[in-house]
XYZ file of C-alpha atoms in Angstrom:
571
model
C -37.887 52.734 -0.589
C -41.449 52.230 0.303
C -40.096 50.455 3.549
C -37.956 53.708 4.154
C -41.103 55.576 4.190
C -43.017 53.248 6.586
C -40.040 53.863 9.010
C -40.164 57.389 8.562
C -44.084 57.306 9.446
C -43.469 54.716 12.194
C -41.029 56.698 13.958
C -42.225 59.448 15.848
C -45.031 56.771 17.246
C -42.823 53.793 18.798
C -39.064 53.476 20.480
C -37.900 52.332 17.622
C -34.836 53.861 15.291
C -35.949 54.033 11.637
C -32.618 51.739 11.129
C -34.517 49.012 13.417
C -37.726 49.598 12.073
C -36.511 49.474 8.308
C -34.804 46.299 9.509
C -38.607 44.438 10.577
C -40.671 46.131 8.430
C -41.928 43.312 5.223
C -43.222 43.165 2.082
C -46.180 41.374 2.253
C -46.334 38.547 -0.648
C -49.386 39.316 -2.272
C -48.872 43.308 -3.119
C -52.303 43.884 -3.095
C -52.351 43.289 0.936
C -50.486 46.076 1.535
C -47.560 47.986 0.734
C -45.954 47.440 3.734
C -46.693 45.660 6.890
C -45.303 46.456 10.232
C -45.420 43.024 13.210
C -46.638 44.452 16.313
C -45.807 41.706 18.538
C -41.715 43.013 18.783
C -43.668 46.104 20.944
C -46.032 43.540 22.670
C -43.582 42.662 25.885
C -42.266 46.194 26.421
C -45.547 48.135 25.978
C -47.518 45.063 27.762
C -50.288 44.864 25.313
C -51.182 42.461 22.784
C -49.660 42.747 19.325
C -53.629 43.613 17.411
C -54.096 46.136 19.840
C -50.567 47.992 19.436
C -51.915 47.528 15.537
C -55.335 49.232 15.954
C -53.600 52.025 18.329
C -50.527 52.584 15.684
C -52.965 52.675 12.986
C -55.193 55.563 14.385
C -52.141 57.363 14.724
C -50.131 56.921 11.633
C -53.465 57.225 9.185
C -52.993 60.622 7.188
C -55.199 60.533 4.256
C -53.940 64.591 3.386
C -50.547 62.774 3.027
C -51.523 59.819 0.766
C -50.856 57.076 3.504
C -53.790 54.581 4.376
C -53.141 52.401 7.973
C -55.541 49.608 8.616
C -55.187 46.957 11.605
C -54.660 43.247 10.593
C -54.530 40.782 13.612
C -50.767 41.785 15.062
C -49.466 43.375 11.863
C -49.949 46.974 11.291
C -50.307 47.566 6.981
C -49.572 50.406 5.266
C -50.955 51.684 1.951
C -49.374 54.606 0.323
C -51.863 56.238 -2.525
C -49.732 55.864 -6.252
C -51.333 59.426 -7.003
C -49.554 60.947 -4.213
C -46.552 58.970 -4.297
C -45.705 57.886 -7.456
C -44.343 60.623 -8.962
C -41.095 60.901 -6.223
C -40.973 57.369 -6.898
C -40.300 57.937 -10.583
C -37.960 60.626 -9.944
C -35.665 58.142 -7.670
C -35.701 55.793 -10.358
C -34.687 57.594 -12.490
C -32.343 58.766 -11.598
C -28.832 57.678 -13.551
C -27.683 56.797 -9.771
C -30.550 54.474 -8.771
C -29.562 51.854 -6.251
C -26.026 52.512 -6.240
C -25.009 53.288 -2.585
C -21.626 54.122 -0.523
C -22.107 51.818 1.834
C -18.512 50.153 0.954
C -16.781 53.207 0.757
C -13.734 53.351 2.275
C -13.195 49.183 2.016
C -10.909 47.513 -0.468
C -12.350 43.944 -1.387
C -10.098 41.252 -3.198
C -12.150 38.712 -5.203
C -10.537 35.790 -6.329
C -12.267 34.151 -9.072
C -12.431 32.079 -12.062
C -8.559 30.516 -11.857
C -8.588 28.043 -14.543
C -5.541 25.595 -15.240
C -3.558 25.875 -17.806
C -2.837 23.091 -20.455
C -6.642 22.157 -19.689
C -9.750 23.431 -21.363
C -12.000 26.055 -20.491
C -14.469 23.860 -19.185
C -17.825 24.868 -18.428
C -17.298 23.894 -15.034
C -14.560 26.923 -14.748
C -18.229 29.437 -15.818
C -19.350 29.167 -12.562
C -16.508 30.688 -10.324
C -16.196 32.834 -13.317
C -19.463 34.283 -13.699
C -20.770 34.375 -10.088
C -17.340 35.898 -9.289
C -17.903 38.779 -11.954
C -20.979 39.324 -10.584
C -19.986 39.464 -7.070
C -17.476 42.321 -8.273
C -20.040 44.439 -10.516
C -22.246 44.692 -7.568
C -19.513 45.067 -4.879
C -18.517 48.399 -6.904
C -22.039 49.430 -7.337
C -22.578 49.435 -3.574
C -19.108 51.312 -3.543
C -16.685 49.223 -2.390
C -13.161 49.629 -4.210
C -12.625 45.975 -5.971
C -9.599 44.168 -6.960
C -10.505 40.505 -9.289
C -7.535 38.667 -9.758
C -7.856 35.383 -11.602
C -5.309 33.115 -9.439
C -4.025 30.780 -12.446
C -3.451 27.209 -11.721
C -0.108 27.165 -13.468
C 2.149 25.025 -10.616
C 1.819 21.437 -8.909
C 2.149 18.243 -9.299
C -0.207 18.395 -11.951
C 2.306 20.093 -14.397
C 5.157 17.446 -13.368
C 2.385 14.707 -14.749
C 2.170 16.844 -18.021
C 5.606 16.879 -18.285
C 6.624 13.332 -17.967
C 3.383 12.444 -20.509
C 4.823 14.974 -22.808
C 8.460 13.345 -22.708
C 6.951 10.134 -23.138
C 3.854 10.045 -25.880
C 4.143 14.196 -27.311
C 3.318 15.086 -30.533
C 5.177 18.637 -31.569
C 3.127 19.447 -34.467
C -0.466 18.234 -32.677
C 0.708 20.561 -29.513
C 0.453 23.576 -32.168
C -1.823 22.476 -34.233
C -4.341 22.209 -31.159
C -2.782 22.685 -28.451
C -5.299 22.600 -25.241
C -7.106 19.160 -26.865
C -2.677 18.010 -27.528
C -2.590 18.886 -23.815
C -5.816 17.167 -22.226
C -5.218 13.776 -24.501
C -2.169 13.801 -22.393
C -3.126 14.405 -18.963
C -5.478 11.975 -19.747
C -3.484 9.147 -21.087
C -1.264 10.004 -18.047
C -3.477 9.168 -15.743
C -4.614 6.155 -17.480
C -1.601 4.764 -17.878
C -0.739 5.115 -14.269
C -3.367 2.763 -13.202
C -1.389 -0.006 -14.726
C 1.958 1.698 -14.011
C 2.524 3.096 -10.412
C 6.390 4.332 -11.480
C 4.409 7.078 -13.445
C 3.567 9.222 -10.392
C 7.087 8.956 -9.212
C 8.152 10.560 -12.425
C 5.414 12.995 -12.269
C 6.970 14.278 -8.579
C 10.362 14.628 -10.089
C 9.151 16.855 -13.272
C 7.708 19.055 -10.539
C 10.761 18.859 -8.486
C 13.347 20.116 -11.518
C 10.826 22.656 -12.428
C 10.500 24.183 -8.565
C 14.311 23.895 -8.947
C 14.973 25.906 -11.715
C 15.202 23.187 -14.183
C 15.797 24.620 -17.808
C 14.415 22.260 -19.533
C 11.056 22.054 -17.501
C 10.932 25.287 -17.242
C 11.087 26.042 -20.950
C 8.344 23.319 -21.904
C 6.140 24.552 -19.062
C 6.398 28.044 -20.515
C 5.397 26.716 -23.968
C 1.994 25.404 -22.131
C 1.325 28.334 -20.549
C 2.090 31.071 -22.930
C -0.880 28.734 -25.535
C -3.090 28.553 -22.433
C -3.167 32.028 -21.484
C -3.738 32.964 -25.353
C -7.448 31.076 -24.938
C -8.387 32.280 -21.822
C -7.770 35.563 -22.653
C -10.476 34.428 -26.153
C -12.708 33.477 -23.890
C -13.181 35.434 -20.900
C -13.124 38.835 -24.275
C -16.809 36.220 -25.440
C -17.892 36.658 -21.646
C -17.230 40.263 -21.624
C -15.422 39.467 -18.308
C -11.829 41.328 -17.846
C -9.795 40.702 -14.515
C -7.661 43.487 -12.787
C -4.569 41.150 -12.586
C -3.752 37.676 -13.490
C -1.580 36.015 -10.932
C -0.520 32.478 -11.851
C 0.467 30.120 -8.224
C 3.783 30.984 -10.111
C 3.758 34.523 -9.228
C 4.593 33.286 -5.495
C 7.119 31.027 -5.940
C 9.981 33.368 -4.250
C 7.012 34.373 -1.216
C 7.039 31.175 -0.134
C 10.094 30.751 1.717
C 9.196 33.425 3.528
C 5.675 31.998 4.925
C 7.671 28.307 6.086
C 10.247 30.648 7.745
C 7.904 32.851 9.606
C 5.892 29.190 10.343
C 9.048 28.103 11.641
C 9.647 30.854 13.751
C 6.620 31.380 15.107
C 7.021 27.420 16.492
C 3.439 26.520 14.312
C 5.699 23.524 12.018
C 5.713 19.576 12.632
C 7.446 16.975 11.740
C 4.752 14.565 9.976
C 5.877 11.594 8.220
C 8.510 13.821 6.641
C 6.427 15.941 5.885
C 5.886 19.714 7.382
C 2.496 20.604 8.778
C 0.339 22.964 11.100
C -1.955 20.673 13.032
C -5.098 22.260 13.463
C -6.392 19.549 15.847
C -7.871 22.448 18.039
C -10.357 23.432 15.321
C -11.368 19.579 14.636
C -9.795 19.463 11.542
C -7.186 17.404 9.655
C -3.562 18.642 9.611
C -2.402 21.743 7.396
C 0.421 20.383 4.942
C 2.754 22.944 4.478
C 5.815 21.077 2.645
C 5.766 17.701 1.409
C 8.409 14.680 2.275
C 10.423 15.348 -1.265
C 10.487 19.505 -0.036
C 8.301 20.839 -2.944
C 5.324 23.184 -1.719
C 1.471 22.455 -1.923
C -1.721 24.320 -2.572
C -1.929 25.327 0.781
C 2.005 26.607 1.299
C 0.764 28.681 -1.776
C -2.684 29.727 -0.643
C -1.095 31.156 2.731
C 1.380 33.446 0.224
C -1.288 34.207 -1.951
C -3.587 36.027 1.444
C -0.507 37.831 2.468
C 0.474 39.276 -0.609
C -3.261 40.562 -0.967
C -3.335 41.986 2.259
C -0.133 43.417 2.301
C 0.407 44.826 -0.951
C -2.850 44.800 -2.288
C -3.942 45.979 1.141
C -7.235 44.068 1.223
C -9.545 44.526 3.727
C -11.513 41.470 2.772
C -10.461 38.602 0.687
C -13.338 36.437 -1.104
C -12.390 33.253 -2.363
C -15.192 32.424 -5.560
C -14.165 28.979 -5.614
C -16.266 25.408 -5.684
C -17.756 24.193 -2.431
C -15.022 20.843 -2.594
C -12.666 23.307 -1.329
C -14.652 24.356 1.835
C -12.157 22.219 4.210
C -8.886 23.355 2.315
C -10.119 27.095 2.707
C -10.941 26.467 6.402
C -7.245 24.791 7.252
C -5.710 27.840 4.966
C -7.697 30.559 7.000
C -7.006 29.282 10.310
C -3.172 29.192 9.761
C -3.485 32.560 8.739
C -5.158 33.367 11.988
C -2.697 31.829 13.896
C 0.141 33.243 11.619
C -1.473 36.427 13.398
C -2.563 38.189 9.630
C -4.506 41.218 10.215
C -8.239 40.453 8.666
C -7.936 36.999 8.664
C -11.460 37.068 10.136
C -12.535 38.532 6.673
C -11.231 35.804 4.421
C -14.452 33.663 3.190
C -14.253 31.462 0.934
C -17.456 32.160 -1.391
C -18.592 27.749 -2.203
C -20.987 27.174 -5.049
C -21.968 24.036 -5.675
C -20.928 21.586 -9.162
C -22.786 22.350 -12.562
C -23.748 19.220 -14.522
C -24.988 18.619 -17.619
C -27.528 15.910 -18.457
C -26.389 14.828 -14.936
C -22.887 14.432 -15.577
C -19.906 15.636 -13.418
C -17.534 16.866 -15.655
C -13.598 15.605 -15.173
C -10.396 16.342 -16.513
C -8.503 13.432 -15.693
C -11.194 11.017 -17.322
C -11.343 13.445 -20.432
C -14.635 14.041 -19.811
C -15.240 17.700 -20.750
C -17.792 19.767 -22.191
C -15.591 23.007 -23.857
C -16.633 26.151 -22.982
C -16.402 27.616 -26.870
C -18.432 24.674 -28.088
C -21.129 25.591 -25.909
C -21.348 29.070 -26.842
C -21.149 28.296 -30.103
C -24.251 26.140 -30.123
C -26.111 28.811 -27.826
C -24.966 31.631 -30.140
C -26.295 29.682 -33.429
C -30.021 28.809 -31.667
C -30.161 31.805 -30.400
C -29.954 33.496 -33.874
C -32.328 31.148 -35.167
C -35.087 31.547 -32.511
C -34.657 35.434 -33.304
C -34.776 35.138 -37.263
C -38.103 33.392 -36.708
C -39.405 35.952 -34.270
C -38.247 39.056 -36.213
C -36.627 38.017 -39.844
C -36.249 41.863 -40.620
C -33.558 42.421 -37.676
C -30.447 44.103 -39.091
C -27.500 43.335 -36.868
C -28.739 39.436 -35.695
C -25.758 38.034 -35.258
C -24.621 40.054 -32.684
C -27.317 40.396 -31.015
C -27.845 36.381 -30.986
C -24.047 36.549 -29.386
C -25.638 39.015 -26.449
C -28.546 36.558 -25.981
C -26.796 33.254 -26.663
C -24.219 34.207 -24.274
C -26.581 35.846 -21.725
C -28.668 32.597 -21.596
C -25.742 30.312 -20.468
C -24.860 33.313 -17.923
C -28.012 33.757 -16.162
C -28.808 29.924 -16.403
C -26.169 29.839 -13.650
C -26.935 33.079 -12.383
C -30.684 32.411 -11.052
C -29.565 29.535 -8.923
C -28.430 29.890 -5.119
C -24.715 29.628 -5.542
C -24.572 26.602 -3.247
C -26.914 24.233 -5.380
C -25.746 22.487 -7.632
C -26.953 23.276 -11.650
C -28.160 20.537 -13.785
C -27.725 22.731 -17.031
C -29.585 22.398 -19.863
C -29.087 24.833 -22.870
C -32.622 24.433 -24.727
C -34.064 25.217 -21.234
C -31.961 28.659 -20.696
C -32.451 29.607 -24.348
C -36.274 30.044 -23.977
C -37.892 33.230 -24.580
C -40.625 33.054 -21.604
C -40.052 31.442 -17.797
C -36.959 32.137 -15.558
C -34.851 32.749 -18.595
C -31.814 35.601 -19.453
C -33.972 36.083 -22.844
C -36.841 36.465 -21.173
C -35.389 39.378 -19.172
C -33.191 40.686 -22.214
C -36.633 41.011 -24.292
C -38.592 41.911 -22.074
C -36.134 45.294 -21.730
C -36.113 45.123 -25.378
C -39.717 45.393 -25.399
C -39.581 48.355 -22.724
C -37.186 50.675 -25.137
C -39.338 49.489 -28.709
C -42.702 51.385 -26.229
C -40.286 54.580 -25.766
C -39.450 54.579 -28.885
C -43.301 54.522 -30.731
C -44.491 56.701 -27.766
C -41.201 59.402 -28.826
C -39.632 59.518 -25.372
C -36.320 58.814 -24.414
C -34.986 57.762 -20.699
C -33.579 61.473 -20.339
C -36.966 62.834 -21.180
C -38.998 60.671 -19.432
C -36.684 61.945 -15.849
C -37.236 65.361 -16.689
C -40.409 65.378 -17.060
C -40.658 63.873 -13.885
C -38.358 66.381 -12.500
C -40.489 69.741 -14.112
C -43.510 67.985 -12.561
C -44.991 67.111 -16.022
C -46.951 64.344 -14.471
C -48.946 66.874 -11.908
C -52.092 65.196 -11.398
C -51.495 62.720 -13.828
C -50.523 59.822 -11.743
C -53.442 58.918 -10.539
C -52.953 56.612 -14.325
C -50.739 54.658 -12.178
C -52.871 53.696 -9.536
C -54.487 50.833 -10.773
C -52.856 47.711 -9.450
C -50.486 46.704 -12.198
C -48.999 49.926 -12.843
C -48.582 50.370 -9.325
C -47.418 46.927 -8.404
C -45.181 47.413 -11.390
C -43.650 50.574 -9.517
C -43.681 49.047 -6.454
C -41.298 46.547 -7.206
C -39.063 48.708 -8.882
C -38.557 50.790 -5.475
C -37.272 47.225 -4.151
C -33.938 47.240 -6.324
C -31.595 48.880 -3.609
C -32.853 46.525 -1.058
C -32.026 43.640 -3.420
C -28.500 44.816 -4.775
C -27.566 45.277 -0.749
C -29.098 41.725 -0.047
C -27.041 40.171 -2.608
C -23.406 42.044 -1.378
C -24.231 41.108 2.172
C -25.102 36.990 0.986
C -22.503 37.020 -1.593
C -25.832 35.838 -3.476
C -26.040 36.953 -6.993
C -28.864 34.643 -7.330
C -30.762 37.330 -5.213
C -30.343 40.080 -7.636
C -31.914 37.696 -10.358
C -34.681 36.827 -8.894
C -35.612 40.204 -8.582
C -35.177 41.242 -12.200
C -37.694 37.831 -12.474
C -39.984 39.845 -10.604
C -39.737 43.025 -12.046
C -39.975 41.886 -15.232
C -43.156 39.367 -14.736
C -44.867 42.610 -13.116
C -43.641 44.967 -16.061
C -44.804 42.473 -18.774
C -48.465 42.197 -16.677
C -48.349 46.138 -16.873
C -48.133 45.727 -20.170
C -50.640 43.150 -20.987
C -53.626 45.131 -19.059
C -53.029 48.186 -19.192
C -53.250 50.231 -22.848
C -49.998 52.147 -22.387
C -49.998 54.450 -25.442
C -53.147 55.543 -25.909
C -55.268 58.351 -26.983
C -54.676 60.471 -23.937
C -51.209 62.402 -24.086
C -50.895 62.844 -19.955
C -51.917 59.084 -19.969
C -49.848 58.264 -22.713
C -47.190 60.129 -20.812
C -47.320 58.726 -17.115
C -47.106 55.298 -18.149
C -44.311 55.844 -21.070
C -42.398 57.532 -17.645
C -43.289 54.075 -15.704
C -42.127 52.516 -18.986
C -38.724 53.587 -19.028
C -38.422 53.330 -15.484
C -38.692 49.373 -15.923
C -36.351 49.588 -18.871
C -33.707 51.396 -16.871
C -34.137 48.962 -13.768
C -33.743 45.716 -15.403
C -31.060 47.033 -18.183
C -29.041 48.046 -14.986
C -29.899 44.378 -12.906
C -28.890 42.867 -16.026
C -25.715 44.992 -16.677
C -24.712 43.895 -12.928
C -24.772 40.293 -13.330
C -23.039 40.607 -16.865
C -25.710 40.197 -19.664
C -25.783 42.468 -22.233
C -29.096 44.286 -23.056
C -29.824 44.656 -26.761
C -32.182 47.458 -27.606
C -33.967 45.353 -30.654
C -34.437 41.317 -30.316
């Protein structure tokens, strides 16, 4: 916002739209420089003067004490200071506002996000939180900034994969330990499987028939793979209700199994098949990279044959206008060979398909893997979150009626934005007693420190609807001059940043940017609050910063509402 009204200043003084200002204008890293800073030098070559004298000129010019803006020459930057007794009140009032930050930009676009796809007859892992989170995020923030959204959670519920199930289950299954527990019934045997076909190579020819008779309508396979997924679709469904996470559709590869014919056909037609040891492909030697395989020697389809389906669908019946894959960076090649068939297939928008990578999250250093049984469950880690969660509140506030849910919110909201904070692309070394803490680059630390906002409203006896209309009646008249000392006002300052931040993370598919923010906001809210008396003996003091107050509160609840925390009111 504040950059917005350096444009707006800027304007009528250089040849520059207010777009391509706003576009160069910064925020100087140390608020207390300025409140915005202009670089001179992009006017140096076309107005032939050096970049500090363009500074001292534009200064001269845009200085306007009367309307609360300071300009001061520094070397080739021009900075800006707006004066928080002049300006802080139409801050307030934009932030408000129940609307803050939300924007149409998107209107008009349908985006498809693909995310979490875990397979069944294999745990919830917490490997499957990442795709699951950062795509949830992706999609609360998409629809804030208007777009229209589709998530569909693309089940892994066909392969090879379920032909090795089958054959382990025929050989070593246990009826009574698949209901008893039947996702740990179900990884003991993918595991053994795989085990046992170290020593045994005939294994994986078994596995490929399974998955043969069950792409060819095999009633037997088909009822036993039925049994695995109706069980596994009965805990994700647990889990993703503990993540407060809900998907528009779930699609298992399934769902496409009488689209594919249709994609080798038009393949066929459109002259883009080979003949590869036996095997159908798309060679994509043009584009440097390995051959597409389409169908495999035995006839059965592969990930990609499925993948290509899966696109058209979206864009045809879904009618997508973008299609974002939230799926691990391992896949970057696969999702490059799938998009360029697509492009070649002639798909309208296949130059919007982007595979959103994120990198592998470890704990204690450990890759996590399903073949080697070497999985950390989901449950059992928000169990343990949930349960020191609780006790870190009880000793904090023993008298707290309604703990245990609240330790659920917080628990929860820790593992979340552990992941959350992190550039997508990085891989996360996780570590629970880390993300549980209460101060630091923590999800508690944010969800108390909005706690802490709404306990200040509620001894100082406003609400967030009275503290906006007092704003709006111009109740704080000549009473924000309480802001202008530099915490309160860096406080606000940042605050005015959230729209730029929200749009930065849609355009970088970056939820990690919207986090880092709500770091910032809330280290600057909590310094507000630790130098500056906020309730005091003065009712127009008390007042002003009780507005600021609940401006922070509604800022971060909403930040933290986007990236799928939950804000409790009490902690």
């Amino acid at each position: 916002m504040l950059l917005k009204w350096a444009a707006e200043r800027l304007h009528p003084h250089t040849e520059l739209s207010k777009a391509e200002l706003a576009a160069v204008l910064e925020l100087p890293p140390d608020p207390l420089l300025a409140d915005a800073a202009f670089p001179c030098y992009l006017l140096s070559r076309k107005w032939k003067r050096p970049p500090a004298v363009i500074a001292q000129e534009l200064a001269e010019l845009v200085h306007d004490p009367s309307a609360g803006v300071r300009a001061e020459a520094k070397g080739p930057y021009l900075n800006l200071f707006f004066d928080p007794a002049y300006w802080a009140a139409q801050l307030l009032d934009t932030i408000l506002d129940p609307e803050y930050a939300k924007s149409s930009e998107g209107a008009g676009q349908r985006v498809v996000i693909d995310l979490s796809s875990p397979n069944i007859a294999k745990p919830f892992g917490v490997g499957h939180l990442r795709s699951t989170m950062i795509g949830n995020a992706l999609a609360n923030l998409y629809r804030f900034s208007g777009y229209e959204v589709i998530t569909v959670n693309h089940i892994g519920d066909w392969g090879t994969q379920f032909g090795k199930l089958l054959e382990a289950y025929a050989r070593w299954g246990d009826e009574a330990a698949l209901k008893r527990e039947p996702i740990r019934e179900s990884l003991r045997l993918y595991v053994r499987f795989h085990e046992e076909a170290e020593l045994d190579k005939s294994l994986e020819d078994a596995a490929r028939r399974w998955f043969w008779k069950l792409e060819n309508g095999d009633e037997e396979a088909g009822k036993l793979w039925n049994v695995f997924v109706t069980f596994s679709m009965e805990e994700f469904q647990r889990v993703y209700a503990r993540l407060g996470v809900s998907m528009d559709y779930t699609l298992g590869e399934s769902f496409y199994n009488d689209k594919m014919a249709a994609v080798v056909k038009q393949l066929t037609e459109q002259g883009l098949l080979e003949e590869s040891d036996g095997a159908q492909v798309v060679r994509l030697d043009e584009e440097g990279m390995p051959p597409c395989l389409i169908l495999k020697s035995d006839g059965t389809t592969i990930y990609p044959t499925r993948d290509l389906a899966t696109a058209l669908y979206r864009k045809r019946e879904m009618r997508a206008d973008r299609l974002l894959y939230v799926v691990g960076a391992e896949q970057k090649l696969h999702f490059r060979q799938v998009f360029s068939v697509l492009k070649r297939m002639g798909m309208e928008g296949a130059q919007h398909c982007e595979h959103i990578a994120f990198g592998l999250m470890k704990f204690g250093g450990r890759k996590m893997s399903t073949r080697r049984g070497q999985v950390i469950f989901l449950d059992e880690v928000l169990d343990e979150a949930v349960a020191k969660a609780e006790a870190i509140i009880a000793g904090k506030n023993p008298e707290l009626t309604g703990r245990r849910e609240i330790a659920e919110a917080v628990g929860i909201g820790a593992i979340v934005f552990g992941d959350l904070k992190h550039n997508r692309q990085l891989e996360v070394d996780f570590s629970l007693d880390e993300a549980l803490r209460f101060e630091g680059e923590t999800g508690p630390y944010l969800q108390y420190t909005a706690a802490r906002a709404c306990k200040l409203l509620d001894k100082g006896g406003m609400t967030m609807e009275e503290a906006a209309q007092a704003v709006k009646e111009g109740a704080l008249r000549g009473q924000t001059g309480y802001l202008a000392l530099p915490a309160a006002w860096t406080c606000l300052k940042t605050l005015a940043a959230y729209p730029q931040a929200v749009r930065e993370a849609v355009r970088a598919n970056e939820p990690s940017l919207a986090a880092r923010f709500l770091l910032q906001a809330a280290k600057d809210f909590n310094r507000f609050y630790h130098q500056e008396r906020i309730i005091s003996d003065s009712p127009d003091e008390t007042r002003a910063k009780l507005v600021l107050v609940a401006a922070c509160a509604q800022v971060i609840r909403s930040g933290l509402g986007l990236l799928g925390l939950q804000s409790p009111r009490q902690i």
